[in-house]
Amino acid sequence: MLRKSRYFAYLLFVMAIFIKLVLFHGQLKARYIDMSLLDNLIAIGSIMLASFWTLWLPARVFKWGLGSLNVLLTALIFADLVYYRYFADFITVPVLMQAGQVGALGESIEELIHPRDLWLIADWALWLAAALFAQVWRRKLQTSSHTIGNLGPVYRASTNYKGKGRRGLGRLFPGLAVFILGFMLSVGPIQFYARTWATELFENNWWNVSLYNVTGLLGFHYYDANRYVQEHFGAAMSVESEEQEAIESWFREAKRRQVEPNETFGAYAGSNVVVIQTEAFMNFMIGQEIAGQEITPHFNELMKESLYFPNYYHQTGQGRTSDADFSSNSSLHPLPTGSVAVRYPDHHFDMLPQILKTQAGYATSAFHAYEGSFWNRNQMYPKMGYDRFYSKKDYVMDEPLGWSLGDKSFFRQSLDFMTQTQEPFYSFMITLSSHHPYSLPAETRTLDTGEFEGTIFGNYLQSIHYMDEALGQLVAGLKQEGLWDHTILYVYGDHDNSVTVREDYERFLGRKLSELDMHQIMNQVPLLIHLPDSKYAGVYPEPSGQLDMTPSLLHLLGISAEPYYFMGNNLFSSATDERLVVLRTGAFTDGQVYYIPSASHLFEDGQCYDLSSRERTDIEPCRVPQEEAMNRLDISDTLITNNLLNSMDSNK
Ligand code: GP9
Ligand code: MN
């Protein structure tokens, strides 16, 4: 009887976790990913693999083992759900290493938790009710057995070692059987996928959502943990000399595109450089109005005397702000999982601040009014070549706003620090006030967002409007300090705003949006470059991206990119028809075509668009550039994870 109830409880446990996984999947709303019968079997199999051992536990601890596992798995599913709502990705081991950071999302996390998530713990209420009921029932039985004499001690006295051993053996087989069945149900179909359409995916994992599509949630976590252990504790990875030669030859070709001694080369040598990496600053609202009010009036004004790149893409992955920072300053792609700053801060890269410092004697500083440990900046910034990192503790909190200090005060105080620095200087600033969930206090809201009032989309516009005003004040400050006429100002957005509701954008822009429109909207961030003499002002529609910053700034300052290993393009070279911009998801554009990969990540399942007609075309025109795009992501990953630049780079 006791044994039977144990199997019944186990069955209920498997069912409960399975239902949670199904609920979780329903919440993802991931296109192209359906839970097929095979996927359901994988899910059930992986639950069995995670829990078969509980059947080996003696009766005393069995329910506790099963209960704790339920709590653990539920917590994992819930954490993944919250994380996915914000990042459209799953939690990985490197992300867990930044656990403090997830907590620091604070207010954002509240926005990301929905009342319907309570369904995930509905079974706990049932378990509790059942346990209470059983307790009452037992008491009743006990009272009635007291009346006919208590048989308990008699039963206990009959316990002997032989009986114990037999019971242990009796537990061994069911546990083993569940393990084997679980293995067959999960690993079997995954192996089948891996041998057929998903081969490439396991070799070249660039997107966790596609991995999830094959392995399910528990399988994904197993794969991710395994990958982490292999990467960090496995046999030292080595790159075959053939592969290294292929990489070197790719860079020889890249340098041909990057190095061009034309009239802009060195035209601004010795100028200060101020880079503003702006939080969640997207391109779609540049030049747009709401109720007759411009969203970004100061940026728009600045555009008139600057170079503006409307087809500039963020190329970030899971590392968000830190990826934008890394890619812009190293001209390499971020990693498919985690942040380079967290995973490999000790590896060698060719970094813009380091180069400016050693090659041209620049004073280099990073400015970000937040905890210095976030995204591992305390460790990463000295490695990048910054003399000084001004973090939250260096600022007076005289304008508390959102996560930290308001951008207006942040710019004002940063400018004060800058003016005390020796020139020329390289100043890298990261703003924060326009961070999710974009809820500014009433006194800072100066935009009438009309029909969007009170919505997250309206709040987003509001916070960008505030940041824009801060930008205007910074420009005025730079002028006042007499820096404007010998400073290059480089402003770009770090990534999208995580608000993905198409109707919001349609209502705001007043037109229907195609899938291509939407993809571009979510991936384009503005880039503005103001040159000291306001020369070359205009709109540059060629495709460009965050990886282009370092080669382009070095070009303007007259420092050759020749000795370095950069993957981006030089925005000032004439080879505009060779501009392939590759996003971390594997999407790319070369200005002619635009490719959107599918979740399956099979090339043929993706969408290829002709940018001149903006219509979806046959897949073929995307084939060659897609191979190159994959090659680039692969080269970048190999360089970073194997610390290859440490041996390739003679300029250390
Ligand atoms: C905080 C800032 C925000 O320091 O970098 O990071 P994000 O959440 O955008 O990656
Ligand atoms: Mn950010």
mmCIF file of N, CA, C and O in Angstrom, residues 21 91 96 125 177-178 191 202 225 235 260 277 299 302 337 390 419 431 443 531 545 579:
data_model
loop_
_atom_site.group_PDB
_atom_site.id
_atom_site.type_symbol
_atom_site.label_atom_id
_atom_site.label_comp_id
_atom_site.label_asym_id
_atom_site.label_seq_id
_atom_site.Cartn_x
_atom_site.Cartn_y
_atom_site.Cartn_z
ATOM 1 N N LEU A 21 5.626 22.949 -17.473
ATOM 2 C CA LEU A 21 6.444 23.187 -18.675
ATOM 3 C C LEU A 21 5.564 23.601 -19.853
ATOM 4 O O LEU A 21 5.934 24.446 -20.660
ATOM 5 N N ILE A 91 17.766 31.637 -18.867
ATOM 6 C CA ILE A 91 18.878 31.843 -17.936
ATOM 7 C C ILE A 91 19.960 30.794 -18.207
ATOM 8 O O ILE A 91 19.658 29.617 -18.373
ATOM 9 N N LEU A 96 23.680 33.320 -14.411
ATOM 10 C CA LEU A 96 23.554 33.073 -12.972
ATOM 11 C C LEU A 96 24.732 33.643 -12.208
ATOM 12 O O LEU A 96 24.607 34.053 -11.057
ATOM 13 N N ALA A 125 -0.803 24.014 -3.647
ATOM 14 C CA ALA A 125 -2.011 24.141 -2.831
ATOM 15 C C ALA A 125 -2.689 22.775 -2.714
ATOM 16 O O ALA A 125 -3.134 22.373 -1.630
ATOM 17 N N ALA A 177 14.415 1.695 -13.686
ATOM 18 C CA ALA A 177 13.498 1.598 -14.830
ATOM 19 C C ALA A 177 13.059 2.995 -15.271
ATOM 20 O O ALA A 177 13.009 3.303 -16.470
ATOM 21 N N VAL A 178 12.766 3.859 -14.301
ATOM 22 C CA VAL A 178 12.338 5.225 -14.642
ATOM 23 C C VAL A 178 13.479 5.970 -15.332
ATOM 24 O O VAL A 178 13.278 6.696 -16.304
ATOM 25 N N GLN A 191 18.564 13.022 -29.920
ATOM 26 C CA GLN A 191 19.590 12.450 -30.804
ATOM 27 C C GLN A 191 19.087 12.440 -32.243
ATOM 28 O O GLN A 191 19.827 12.745 -33.179
ATOM 29 N N PHE A 202 23.841 22.241 -32.762
ATOM 30 C CA PHE A 202 24.644 21.803 -31.623
ATOM 31 C C PHE A 202 26.117 22.144 -31.809
ATOM 32 O O PHE A 202 26.861 22.301 -30.855
ATOM 33 N N ALA A 225 24.612 23.726 -18.730
ATOM 34 C CA ALA A 225 25.530 23.449 -17.614
ATOM 35 C C ALA A 225 26.713 22.631 -18.121
ATOM 36 O O ALA A 225 27.870 22.898 -17.775
ATOM 37 N N ALA A 235 39.167 19.787 -21.124
ATOM 38 C CA ALA A 235 40.524 19.863 -21.670
ATOM 39 C C ALA A 235 40.680 21.205 -22.378
ATOM 40 O O ALA A 235 39.739 21.705 -22.983
ATOM 41 N N GLU A 260 41.778 52.749 -45.268
ATOM 42 C CA GLU A 260 41.718 53.511 -46.524
ATOM 43 C C GLU A 260 42.197 54.934 -46.244
ATOM 44 O O GLU A 260 41.512 55.706 -45.569
ATOM 45 N N GLN A 277 26.815 56.019 -24.998
ATOM 46 C CA GLN A 277 26.025 54.816 -25.253
ATOM 47 C C GLN A 277 24.729 54.983 -24.471
ATOM 48 O O GLN A 277 24.731 55.009 -23.241
ATOM 49 N N PHE A 299 18.257 65.834 -30.225
ATOM 50 C CA PHE A 299 18.947 64.928 -31.148
ATOM 51 C C PHE A 299 18.654 65.380 -32.578
ATOM 52 O O PHE A 299 19.553 65.459 -33.419
ATOM 53 N N LEU A 302 20.657 68.363 -33.480
ATOM 54 C CA LEU A 302 22.066 68.001 -33.643
ATOM 55 C C LEU A 302 22.307 67.320 -34.988
ATOM 56 O O LEU A 302 23.372 67.455 -35.606
ATOM 57 N N THR A 337 25.964 33.360 -25.623
ATOM 58 C CA THR A 337 25.399 33.270 -24.278
ATOM 59 C C THR A 337 26.250 34.078 -23.307
ATOM 60 O O THR A 337 27.471 34.097 -23.408
ATOM 61 N N TYR A 390 34.454 56.051 -13.499
ATOM 62 C CA TYR A 390 33.590 56.778 -12.573
ATOM 63 C C TYR A 390 32.283 56.011 -12.452
ATOM 64 O O TYR A 390 31.496 55.990 -13.401
ATOM 65 N N THR A 419 36.431 67.862 -17.516
ATOM 66 C CA THR A 419 37.174 69.117 -17.644
ATOM 67 C C THR A 419 38.418 69.118 -16.751
ATOM 68 O O THR A 419 39.330 69.909 -16.955
ATOM 69 N N THR A 431 24.391 55.969 -20.333
ATOM 70 C CA THR A 431 23.247 56.575 -19.646
ATOM 71 C C THR A 431 22.369 55.478 -19.051
ATOM 72 O O THR A 431 22.526 54.299 -19.378
ATOM 73 N N GLU A 443 7.185 64.788 -12.145
ATOM 74 C CA GLU A 443 7.786 66.096 -12.444
ATOM 75 C C GLU A 443 8.771 66.046 -13.615
ATOM 76 O O GLU A 443 9.122 67.083 -14.175
ATOM 77 N N LEU A 531 31.221 65.921 -35.883
ATOM 78 C CA LEU A 531 32.649 66.189 -36.029
ATOM 79 C C LEU A 531 32.936 67.619 -35.583
ATOM 80 O O LEU A 531 32.052 68.491 -35.656
ATOM 81 N N GLY A 545 26.738 49.188 -38.001
ATOM 82 C CA GLY A 545 26.418 48.575 -36.715
ATOM 83 C C GLY A 545 27.452 48.895 -35.667
ATOM 84 O O GLY A 545 28.462 49.558 -35.932
ATOM 85 N N ARG A 579 29.334 46.372 -47.107
ATOM 86 C CA ARG A 579 28.947 46.481 -45.696
ATOM 87 C C ARG A 579 27.970 45.393 -45.273
ATOM 88 O O ARG A 579 26.760 45.584 -45.372
#
